[in-house]
Amino acid sequence: MKKIIRKSLIILMVLNLAVLIAGCSGGKETDSNTKSKTITIDMEKLSSYLIKNIEFDGQMSSMSSEMAANVFDVSDLDVEMCVYMGTAPCRDMIAIFKTKDANAMKDLKDRVEVYISDVKAQTVDNGYDVSQEKKFDNYVKKVLGDYYIVILSPDNSAAAKTLDEAIEK
C-alpha cells in the first residue's frame, strides 16, 4: 500500500513539475533535429527580456513588421516577426520570427542569412570598427518549433546563454 501511495505521489509531483515548467517557458523547447512541437513564445516578452539581459553597443529600437519584412526580403512569406535593431553604426540585432510551415522556415533562414552576409560585407567595406565585424562571427541562430531567433551582439556566446536561460524560464 505504501509503495502505491509513494509511486502515485512521485507521478503527481513529476506531472506538477512538467506543467509548471511548460507554463513558465511558454512551451517546450525543441531543436532543429526534432519534429516541431506546438510551442508558443510571446515574441515581445522574449525580446524585452533579451534587451534587458544582453549587453549591446547601442540603443535597441523596435522595427515595424512591414519594415522588417522589407529589410529581410520576406514580404512574400507568411511570417510573423518581432525585430529590434541597434542604433547606427552598431550592428546589434534581435529578430524573432514565426513561420507557418517547414518550407517557409527554410526560405526565411536562407533570406536572413543573405541579409546578414550583405550587412557584414557593408560593414567591412564601409570601414566600421572591427568590433562590429566580429558580431557576424558565430551569431546566435536558434530554431524552436515554428520560431527562428537570431541575435547579433558584442558577445554572442553570452547572448546564446541568455537566450537559453530565457527559454528555460
Coordinates of N, CA, C and O in Angstrom, one line a residue:
M1 N 0.8 -1.2 0.0 CA 0.0 0.0 0.0 C 0.9 1.3 0.0 O 0.6 2.2 -0.7
K2 N 1.9 1.2 0.8 CA 2.8 2.4 0.9 C 3.5 2.6 -0.5 O 3.7 3.7 -0.9
K3 N 3.9 1.5 -1.1 CA 4.5 1.6 -2.4 C 3.6 2.3 -3.5 O 4.0 3.1 -4.3
I4 N 2.4 1.9 -3.4 CA 1.4 2.5 -4.4 C 1.2 4.0 -4.1 O 1.2 4.8 -5.0
I5 N 1.1 4.4 -2.8 CA 1.0 5.8 -2.5 C 2.2 6.5 -2.9 O 2.1 7.6 -3.4
R6 N 3.4 6.0 -2.6 CA 4.6 6.6 -2.9 C 4.8 6.8 -4.4 O 5.1 7.9 -4.9
K7 N 4.4 5.8 -5.2 CA 4.5 5.9 -6.7 C 3.5 7.0 -7.2 O 3.8 7.7 -8.1
S8 N 2.3 7.0 -6.6 CA 1.3 7.9 -7.0 C 1.8 9.4 -6.7 O 1.6 10.3 -7.5
L9 N 2.4 9.6 -5.6 CA 2.9 10.9 -5.2 C 4.0 11.3 -6.1 O 4.1 12.5 -6.6
I10 N 4.9 10.4 -6.5 CA 6.0 10.7 -7.4 C 5.5 11.1 -8.8 O 5.9 12.1 -9.4
I11 N 4.5 10.3 -9.2 CA 3.9 10.6 -10.6 C 3.3 12.0 -10.5 O 3.4 12.8 -11.4
L12 N 2.5 12.3 -9.5 CA 1.9 13.5 -9.3 C 2.9 14.7 -9.3 O 2.6 15.7 -9.9
M13 N 4.0 14.5 -8.6 CA 5.0 15.6 -8.5 C 5.6 15.8 -9.8 O 5.9 16.9 -10.2
V14 N 5.9 14.7 -10.6 CA 6.5 14.9 -11.9 C 5.5 15.6 -12.8 O 5.9 16.5 -13.6
L15 N 4.3 15.2 -12.8 CA 3.3 15.9 -13.7 C 3.2 17.4 -13.3 O 3.1 18.3 -14.1
N16 N 3.1 17.7 -12.0 CA 3.1 19.1 -11.5 C 4.3 19.9 -12.0 O 4.1 21.0 -12.5
L17 N 5.5 19.3 -11.9 CA 6.7 19.9 -12.4 C 6.6 20.2 -13.9 O 7.0 21.3 -14.3
A18 N 6.1 19.2 -14.6 CA 6.0 19.4 -16.1 C 5.1 20.5 -16.4 O 5.4 21.3 -17.3
V19 N 4.0 20.6 -15.8 CA 3.0 21.7 -16.0 C 3.6 23.0 -15.6 O 3.5 24.0 -16.3
L20 N 4.3 23.1 -14.5 CA 5.0 24.3 -14.0 C 6.0 24.8 -15.0 O 6.0 26.0 -15.4
I21 N 6.8 23.9 -15.5 CA 7.9 24.3 -16.5 C 7.2 24.7 -17.8 O 7.6 25.8 -18.3
A22 N 6.3 24.0 -18.3 CA 5.6 24.4 -19.5 C 4.9 25.8 -19.4 O 5.0 26.6 -20.3
G23 N 4.3 26.1 -18.2 CA 3.7 27.3 -18.0 C 4.6 28.5 -17.9 O 4.4 29.6 -18.4
C24 N 5.8 28.3 -17.4 CA 6.8 29.4 -17.2 C 7.5 29.7 -18.5 O 7.8 30.8 -18.8
S25 N 7.7 28.7 -19.3 CA 8.5 28.9 -20.5 C 7.6 29.2 -21.7 O 8.2 29.6 -22.8
G26 N 6.4 29.1 -21.6 CA 5.5 29.4 -22.7 C 5.5 28.2 -23.7 O 4.9 28.3 -24.8
G27 N 6.1 27.1 -23.4 CA 6.1 26.0 -24.3 C 7.3 25.1 -24.1 O 8.1 25.3 -23.2
K28 N 7.5 24.1 -25.0 CA 8.6 23.2 -24.9 C 9.6 23.5 -25.9 O 9.3 23.9 -27.0
E29 N 10.9 23.4 -25.5 CA 12.0 23.7 -26.4 C 12.2 22.5 -27.3 O 12.1 21.4 -26.9
T30 N 12.4 22.8 -28.5 CA 12.8 21.8 -29.5 C 14.0 22.3 -30.2 O 14.3 23.5 -30.3
D31 N 14.8 21.4 -30.7 CA 15.9 21.8 -31.5 C 15.6 21.5 -33.0 O 14.6 20.9 -33.3
S32 N 16.5 21.9 -33.9 CA 16.3 21.7 -35.3 C 16.3 20.3 -35.7 O 15.9 20.0 -36.8
N33 N 16.8 19.4 -34.9 CA 16.9 18.0 -35.2 C 15.6 17.2 -34.9 O 15.5 16.0 -35.2
T34 N 14.6 17.8 -34.3 CA 13.4 17.1 -33.9 C 12.2 17.7 -34.7 O 12.3 18.8 -35.2
K35 N 11.2 16.9 -34.8 CA 10.0 17.5 -35.4 C 9.4 18.6 -34.5 O 9.6 18.6 -33.3
S36 N 8.8 19.6 -35.2 CA 8.3 20.8 -34.5 C 7.2 20.3 -33.5 O 6.3 19.6 -33.9
K37 N 7.3 20.8 -32.3 CA 6.3 20.6 -31.3 C 5.5 21.9 -31.2 O 6.0 23.0 -31.5
T38 N 4.3 21.8 -30.8 CA 3.5 23.0 -30.6 C 4.0 23.8 -29.4 O 3.9 23.3 -28.3
I39 N 4.6 24.9 -29.7 CA 5.0 25.8 -28.6 C 4.5 27.2 -28.9 O 4.2 27.5 -30.0
T40 N 4.5 28.0 -27.9 CA 4.1 29.4 -28.0 C 5.1 30.3 -27.3 O 5.4 30.0 -26.2
I41 N 5.6 31.2 -28.1 CA 6.5 32.2 -27.5 C 5.9 33.6 -27.6 O 5.4 34.0 -28.7
D42 N 5.9 34.3 -26.5 CA 5.5 35.7 -26.6 C 6.7 36.5 -27.1 O 7.7 36.7 -26.3
M43 N 6.7 36.8 -28.4 CA 7.9 37.4 -29.0 C 8.3 38.7 -28.4 O 9.5 39.0 -28.2
E44 N 7.3 39.6 -28.0 CA 7.6 40.9 -27.4 C 8.2 40.7 -26.0 O 9.2 41.3 -25.7
K45 N 7.6 39.8 -25.3 CA 8.2 39.5 -23.9 C 9.6 38.9 -24.0 O 10.4 39.4 -23.2
L46 N 9.8 38.0 -24.9 CA 11.2 37.4 -25.0 C 12.1 38.5 -25.5 O 13.3 38.6 -25.0
S47 N 11.7 39.3 -26.4 CA 12.6 40.4 -26.9 C 13.0 41.4 -25.8 O 14.1 41.8 -25.6
S48 N 12.0 41.8 -25.0 CA 12.2 42.6 -23.8 C 13.2 42.0 -22.9 O 14.1 42.7 -22.4
Y49 N 13.0 40.8 -22.6 CA 13.9 40.1 -21.7 C 15.4 40.1 -22.2 O 16.3 40.4 -21.5
L50 N 15.5 39.8 -23.5 CA 16.8 39.7 -24.1 C 17.5 41.1 -24.1 O 18.7 41.2 -23.9
I51 N 16.7 42.1 -24.4 CA 17.3 43.5 -24.4 C 17.8 43.9 -23.1 O 18.8 44.5 -22.9
K52 N 17.0 43.5 -22.0 CA 17.4 43.8 -20.7 C 18.6 43.0 -20.2 O 19.4 43.5 -19.3
N53 N 18.8 41.8 -20.7 CA 19.8 40.9 -20.2 C 21.0 40.7 -21.1 O 21.9 39.9 -20.7
I54 N 21.1 41.3 -22.2 CA 22.2 41.1 -23.1 C 22.8 42.5 -23.3 O 22.1 43.5 -23.5
E55 N 24.1 42.6 -23.2 CA 24.8 43.9 -23.4 C 24.9 44.2 -24.9 O 25.5 43.4 -25.7
F56 N 24.4 45.3 -25.3 CA 24.5 45.7 -26.7 C 25.3 47.0 -26.8 O 25.4 47.7 -25.8
D57 N 25.9 47.3 -28.0 CA 26.7 48.5 -28.1 C 25.8 49.8 -28.2 O 26.3 50.8 -27.8
G58 N 24.6 49.6 -28.8 CA 23.8 50.8 -29.0 C 22.4 50.6 -28.4 O 22.1 49.6 -27.8
Q59 N 21.6 51.7 -28.5 CA 20.2 51.6 -28.1 C 19.4 50.7 -29.1 O 19.5 50.9 -30.3
M60 N 18.7 49.8 -28.5 CA 17.9 48.9 -29.3 C 16.5 49.5 -29.6 O 15.8 50.0 -28.7
S61 N 16.1 49.5 -30.9 CA 14.8 50.1 -31.3 C 14.0 49.1 -32.0 O 14.5 48.4 -32.9
S62 N 12.7 49.2 -31.8 CA 11.7 48.3 -32.4 C 11.6 48.6 -33.9 O 11.6 49.8 -34.2
M63 N 11.4 47.7 -34.7 CA 11.2 47.9 -36.2 C 9.8 47.3 -36.5 O 9.5 46.3 -36.0
S64 N 9.1 48.1 -37.3 CA 7.7 47.6 -37.6 C 7.8 46.3 -38.5 O 8.9 46.1 -39.1
S65 N 6.8 45.6 -38.4 CA 6.8 44.3 -39.2 C 6.9 44.5 -40.7 O 7.6 43.8 -41.4
E66 N 6.3 45.6 -41.2 CA 6.4 45.9 -42.6 C 7.8 46.3 -43.0 O 8.4 45.8 -44.0
M67 N 8.5 47.1 -42.2 CA 9.9 47.5 -42.4 C 10.8 46.3 -42.3 O 11.7 46.1 -43.2
A68 N 10.6 45.5 -41.3 CA 11.4 44.3 -41.1 C 11.2 43.3 -42.3 O 12.2 42.7 -42.8
A69 N 10.0 43.2 -42.8 CA 9.7 42.3 -43.9 C 10.5 42.8 -45.2 O 11.1 41.9 -45.9
N70 N 10.6 44.1 -45.3 CA 11.4 44.6 -46.5 C 12.9 44.4 -46.2 O 13.6 44.1 -47.2
V71 N 13.3 44.7 -45.0 CA 14.8 44.6 -44.7 C 15.2 43.1 -45.0 O 16.3 42.9 -45.5
F72 N 14.5 42.1 -44.5 CA 14.9 40.7 -44.6 C 14.4 40.1 -45.9 O 14.6 38.9 -46.2
D73 N 13.7 40.9 -46.8 CA 13.1 40.4 -48.0 C 12.2 39.2 -47.8 O 12.4 38.2 -48.5
V74 N 11.3 39.3 -46.9 CA 10.4 38.2 -46.6 C 8.9 38.6 -46.8 O 8.0 38.0 -46.2
S75 N 8.7 39.7 -47.5 CA 7.3 40.2 -47.7 C 6.4 39.2 -48.3 O 5.2 39.2 -48.0
D76 N 6.9 38.3 -49.1 CA 6.1 37.2 -49.7 C 5.9 36.0 -48.9 O 5.1 35.1 -49.3
L77 N 6.5 35.9 -47.7 CA 6.4 34.8 -46.9 C 5.3 35.1 -45.8 O 5.2 36.2 -45.4
D78 N 4.7 34.0 -45.3 CA 3.7 34.1 -44.3 C 4.4 34.0 -42.9 O 4.6 32.9 -42.4
V79 N 5.0 35.1 -42.5 CA 5.9 35.1 -41.3 C 5.5 36.3 -40.3 O 5.2 37.4 -40.8
E80 N 5.4 35.9 -39.1 CA 5.2 37.0 -38.0 C 6.6 37.3 -37.5 O 7.4 36.4 -37.5
M81 N 6.8 38.5 -37.1 CA 8.1 38.9 -36.6 C 8.1 40.0 -35.6 O 7.2 40.8 -35.5
C82 N 9.2 39.9 -34.8 CA 9.4 40.9 -33.8 C 10.9 41.2 -33.9 O 11.7 40.4 -33.6
V83 N 11.3 42.4 -34.4 CA 12.7 42.8 -34.7 C 13.1 44.0 -33.9 O 12.3 45.0 -34.0
Y84 N 14.3 44.0 -33.3 CA 14.9 45.2 -32.7 C 16.3 45.3 -33.3 O 17.0 44.3 -33.5
M85 N 16.6 46.5 -33.7 CA 17.9 46.8 -34.3 C 18.6 47.9 -33.4 O 18.0 48.7 -32.8
G86 N 19.9 47.8 -33.4 CA 20.7 48.8 -32.7 C 20.9 50.0 -33.5 O 20.8 50.0 -34.7
T87 N 21.1 51.1 -32.8 CA 21.3 52.4 -33.5 C 22.6 52.3 -34.3 O 23.5 51.6 -33.9
A88 N 22.7 53.1 -35.4 CA 23.9 53.1 -36.2 C 25.0 53.7 -35.4 O 24.8 54.6 -34.6
P89 N 26.2 53.3 -35.6 CA 26.7 52.3 -36.6 C 26.7 50.9 -36.0 O 27.3 50.0 -36.6
C90 N 26.1 50.7 -34.9 CA 26.1 49.4 -34.3 C 25.3 48.4 -35.1 O 24.3 48.8 -35.8
R91 N 25.7 47.2 -35.1 CA 25.0 46.2 -35.9 C 24.3 45.2 -35.0 O 24.2 44.0 -35.4
D92 N 23.9 45.6 -33.9 CA 23.2 44.8 -32.9 C 21.8 44.4 -33.5 O 21.2 45.2 -34.2
M93 N 21.3 43.2 -33.1 CA 20.0 42.8 -33.6 C 19.4 41.7 -32.8 O 20.1 40.8 -32.3
I94 N 18.1 41.8 -32.6 CA 17.3 40.7 -32.1 C 16.2 40.5 -33.0 O 15.5 41.5 -33.3
A95 N 16.0 39.3 -33.6 CA 14.9 39.1 -34.6 C 14.3 37.7 -34.2 O 15.0 36.7 -34.1
I96 N 13.0 37.8 -34.0 CA 12.3 36.6 -33.7 C 11.2 36.4 -34.7 O 10.4 37.3 -34.9
F97 N 11.2 35.3 -35.4 CA 10.3 35.1 -36.5 C 9.4 33.8 -36.2 O 9.9 32.9 -35.5
K98 N 8.2 33.9 -36.6 CA 7.3 32.7 -36.5 C 6.8 32.4 -37.9 O 6.2 33.2 -38.6
T99 N 7.1 31.1 -38.3 CA 6.6 30.7 -39.7 C 5.4 29.7 -39.6 O 5.2 29.2 -38.5
K100 N 4.8 29.5 -40.7 CA 3.6 28.6 -40.7 C 4.0 27.2 -41.1 O 3.2 26.3 -40.7
D101 N 5.1 27.0 -41.8 CA 5.4 25.6 -42.1 C 6.9 25.5 -42.4 O 7.7 26.5 -42.4
A102 N 7.4 24.3 -42.7 CA 8.8 24.0 -42.9 C 9.4 24.7 -44.1 O 10.5 25.1 -44.1
N103 N 8.6 24.8 -45.2 CA 9.1 25.5 -46.4 C 9.3 27.0 -46.1 O 10.4 27.5 -46.5
A104 N 8.4 27.6 -45.4 CA 8.6 29.0 -45.0 C 9.8 29.2 -44.1 O 10.6 30.1 -44.2
M105 N 10.0 28.2 -43.2 CA 11.2 28.3 -42.3 C 12.5 28.2 -43.1 O 13.4 29.0 -42.9
K106 N 12.6 27.3 -44.1 CA 13.8 27.2 -44.9 C 14.0 28.5 -45.7 O 15.1 29.0 -45.7
D107 N 13.0 29.0 -46.3 CA 13.1 30.3 -47.1 C 13.6 31.4 -46.1 O 14.4 32.2 -46.5
L108 N 12.9 31.5 -45.0 CA 13.2 32.5 -44.0 C 14.7 32.4 -43.6 O 15.4 33.4 -43.6
K109 N 15.2 31.3 -43.2 CA 16.6 31.1 -42.8 C 17.5 31.5 -43.9 O 18.5 32.2 -43.6
D110 N 17.2 31.1 -45.1 CA 18.1 31.5 -46.2 C 18.2 33.0 -46.4 O 19.2 33.5 -46.6
R111 N 17.0 33.6 -46.3 CA 17.0 35.1 -46.6 C 17.6 35.9 -45.4 O 18.3 36.9 -45.7
V112 N 17.5 35.4 -44.2 CA 18.1 36.1 -43.1 C 19.6 35.9 -43.2 O 20.4 36.9 -43.0
E113 N 20.1 34.7 -43.6 CA 21.5 34.5 -43.8 C 22.1 35.4 -44.9 O 23.1 36.0 -44.8
V114 N 21.3 35.6 -46.0 CA 21.7 36.5 -47.1 C 21.8 38.0 -46.5 O 22.8 38.7 -46.8
Y115 N 20.8 38.4 -45.8 CA 20.8 39.7 -45.2 C 22.0 39.9 -44.3 O 22.7 40.9 -44.4
I116 N 22.3 39.0 -43.4 CA 23.4 39.1 -42.5 C 24.8 39.1 -43.3 O 25.7 39.9 -43.0
S117 N 24.9 38.3 -44.3 CA 26.1 38.3 -45.1 C 26.3 39.7 -45.8 O 27.4 40.2 -45.9
D118 N 25.2 40.2 -46.4 CA 25.2 41.5 -47.0 C 25.6 42.6 -46.0 O 26.5 43.5 -46.3
V119 N 25.1 42.6 -44.8 CA 25.4 43.6 -43.8 C 26.8 43.5 -43.4 O 27.5 44.5 -43.2
K120 N 27.3 42.3 -43.3 CA 28.7 42.1 -42.9 C 29.6 42.7 -44.0 O 30.6 43.4 -43.6
A121 N 29.3 42.4 -45.2 CA 30.1 43.0 -46.3 C 30.1 44.5 -46.3 O 31.1 45.1 -46.5
Q122 N 28.9 45.1 -46.1 CA 28.8 46.6 -46.0 C 29.6 47.1 -44.8 O 30.3 48.1 -44.9
T123 N 29.6 46.4 -43.7 CA 30.3 46.8 -42.5 C 31.8 46.8 -42.8 O 32.5 47.8 -42.5
V124 N 32.3 45.8 -43.5 CA 33.8 45.7 -43.8 C 34.1 46.8 -44.9 O 35.1 47.5 -44.7
D125 N 33.3 46.9 -45.9 CA 33.5 47.9 -47.0 C 33.5 49.3 -46.5 O 34.2 50.2 -47.0
N126 N 32.6 49.6 -45.5 CA 32.5 51.0 -45.0 C 33.4 51.3 -43.9 O 33.4 52.4 -43.3
G127 N 34.3 50.4 -43.5 CA 35.3 50.6 -42.6 C 34.9 50.8 -41.1 O 35.5 51.5 -40.3
Y128 N 33.8 50.1 -40.8 CA 33.3 50.1 -39.4 C 34.4 49.5 -38.5 O 35.2 48.8 -38.9
D129 N 34.3 49.8 -37.2 CA 35.1 49.3 -36.2 C 35.1 47.8 -36.3 O 34.1 47.1 -36.5
V130 N 36.3 47.2 -36.1 CA 36.4 45.7 -36.2 C 35.5 45.0 -35.2 O 35.0 43.9 -35.4
S131 N 35.2 45.7 -34.0 CA 34.3 45.1 -33.0 C 32.9 44.9 -33.6 O 32.2 43.9 -33.2
Q132 N 32.5 45.7 -34.6 CA 31.2 45.4 -35.2 C 31.3 44.2 -36.1 O 30.3 43.5 -36.2
E133 N 32.4 44.0 -36.8 CA 32.6 42.9 -37.7 C 32.5 41.6 -37.0 O 31.9 40.6 -37.5
K134 N 33.0 41.5 -35.7 CA 33.1 40.2 -35.0 C 31.7 39.8 -34.6 O 31.5 38.6 -34.3
K135 N 30.7 40.7 -34.6 CA 29.3 40.3 -34.3 C 28.7 39.2 -35.3 O 27.8 38.5 -34.9
F136 N 29.3 39.2 -36.5 CA 28.8 38.4 -37.5 C 29.3 37.0 -37.4 O 28.8 36.0 -38.0
D137 N 30.4 36.8 -36.6 CA 31.0 35.5 -36.5 C 30.3 34.8 -35.3 O 30.2 35.3 -34.2
N138 N 29.8 33.6 -35.6 CA 29.1 32.8 -34.6 C 27.9 33.5 -34.0 O 27.6 33.4 -32.8
Y139 N 27.2 34.3 -34.9 CA 26.0 34.9 -34.3 C 25.0 33.9 -33.9 O 25.0 32.7 -34.3
V140 N 24.1 34.3 -33.0 CA 23.1 33.3 -32.4 C 22.0 33.1 -33.4 O 21.4 34.0 -33.9
K141 N 21.7 31.8 -33.7 CA 20.5 31.5 -34.5 C 20.0 30.2 -34.0 O 20.7 29.2 -33.8
K142 N 18.7 30.2 -33.7 CA 18.1 29.0 -33.0 C 16.7 28.8 -33.5 O 15.9 29.8 -33.7
V143 N 16.4 27.6 -33.8 CA 15.0 27.2 -34.2 C 14.4 26.5 -33.0 O 14.9 25.6 -32.4
L144 N 13.2 27.0 -32.7 CA 12.4 26.4 -31.6 C 11.0 26.2 -32.2 O 10.2 27.1 -32.3
G145 N 10.7 25.0 -32.6 CA 9.4 24.7 -33.3 C 9.3 25.6 -34.5 O 10.1 25.5 -35.4
D146 N 8.2 26.4 -34.5 CA 8.0 27.3 -35.7 C 8.7 28.6 -35.6 O 8.5 29.5 -36.4
Y147 N 9.5 28.8 -34.6 CA 10.2 30.1 -34.3 C 11.7 30.0 -34.7 O 12.3 29.0 -34.6
Y148 N 12.1 31.1 -35.3 CA 13.5 31.3 -35.6 C 14.0 32.5 -35.0 O 13.5 33.6 -35.1
I149 N 15.1 32.4 -34.1 CA 15.6 33.5 -33.3 C 17.0 33.8 -33.8 O 17.8 32.9 -33.8
V150 N 17.3 35.1 -34.0 CA 18.6 35.5 -34.4 C 19.1 36.7 -33.6 O 18.3 37.6 -33.4
I151 N 20.3 36.6 -33.1 CA 20.8 37.7 -32.2 C 22.2 38.0 -32.7 O 23.1 37.1 -32.8
L152 N 22.5 39.3 -32.9 CA 23.9 39.8 -33.1 C 24.2 40.7 -32.0 O 23.5 41.7 -31.7
S153 N 25.3 40.4 -31.3 CA 25.7 41.2 -30.1 C 27.2 41.2 -30.0 O 27.9 40.4 -30.7
P154 N 27.7 42.1 -29.2 CA 29.2 42.1 -29.0 C 29.7 40.8 -28.4 O 30.9 40.5 -28.7
D155 N 28.9 40.1 -27.7 CA 29.3 38.8 -27.1 C 28.3 37.8 -27.4 O 27.3 37.5 -26.6
N156 N 28.4 37.1 -28.5 CA 27.4 36.2 -29.0 C 27.3 34.9 -28.1 O 26.2 34.4 -28.0
S157 N 28.4 34.5 -27.5 CA 28.3 33.3 -26.7 C 27.5 33.7 -25.4 O 26.7 32.9 -24.9
A158 N 27.7 34.9 -24.8 CA 26.9 35.3 -23.7 C 25.4 35.4 -24.1 O 24.5 35.1 -23.3
A159 N 25.2 36.0 -25.3 CA 23.8 36.1 -25.8 C 23.1 34.8 -25.9 O 21.9 34.6 -25.6
A160 N 23.8 33.8 -26.4 CA 23.3 32.4 -26.6 C 22.9 31.9 -25.2 O 21.8 31.2 -25.0
K161 N 23.7 32.1 -24.2 CA 23.4 31.6 -22.8 C 22.2 32.3 -22.3 O 21.3 31.7 -21.7
T162 N 22.1 33.6 -22.5 CA 20.9 34.4 -22.1 C 19.7 33.9 -22.7 O 18.6 33.8 -22.1
L163 N 19.7 33.6 -24.0 CA 18.6 33.1 -24.7 C 18.2 31.7 -24.2 O 17.0 31.5 -23.9
D164 N 19.1 30.9 -23.9 CA 18.8 29.5 -23.3 C 18.1 29.7 -21.9 O 17.2 29.0 -21.6
E165 N 18.7 30.6 -21.1 CA 18.1 30.9 -19.8 C 16.6 31.4 -20.0 O 15.8 31.0 -19.2
A166 N 16.4 32.3 -20.9 CA 15.0 32.8 -21.1 C 14.1 31.7 -21.5 O 12.9 31.7 -21.1
I167 N 14.5 30.8 -22.4 CA 13.7 29.7 -22.8 C 13.4 28.8 -21.7 O 12.2 28.2 -21.6
E168 N 14.3 28.6 -20.8 CA 14.1 27.6 -19.7 C 13.1 28.2 -18.7 O 12.5 27.4 -18.0
K169 N 13.0 29.5 -18.6 CA 12.1 30.1 -17.6 C 10.6 29.9 -18.0 O 10.2 29.8 -19.0

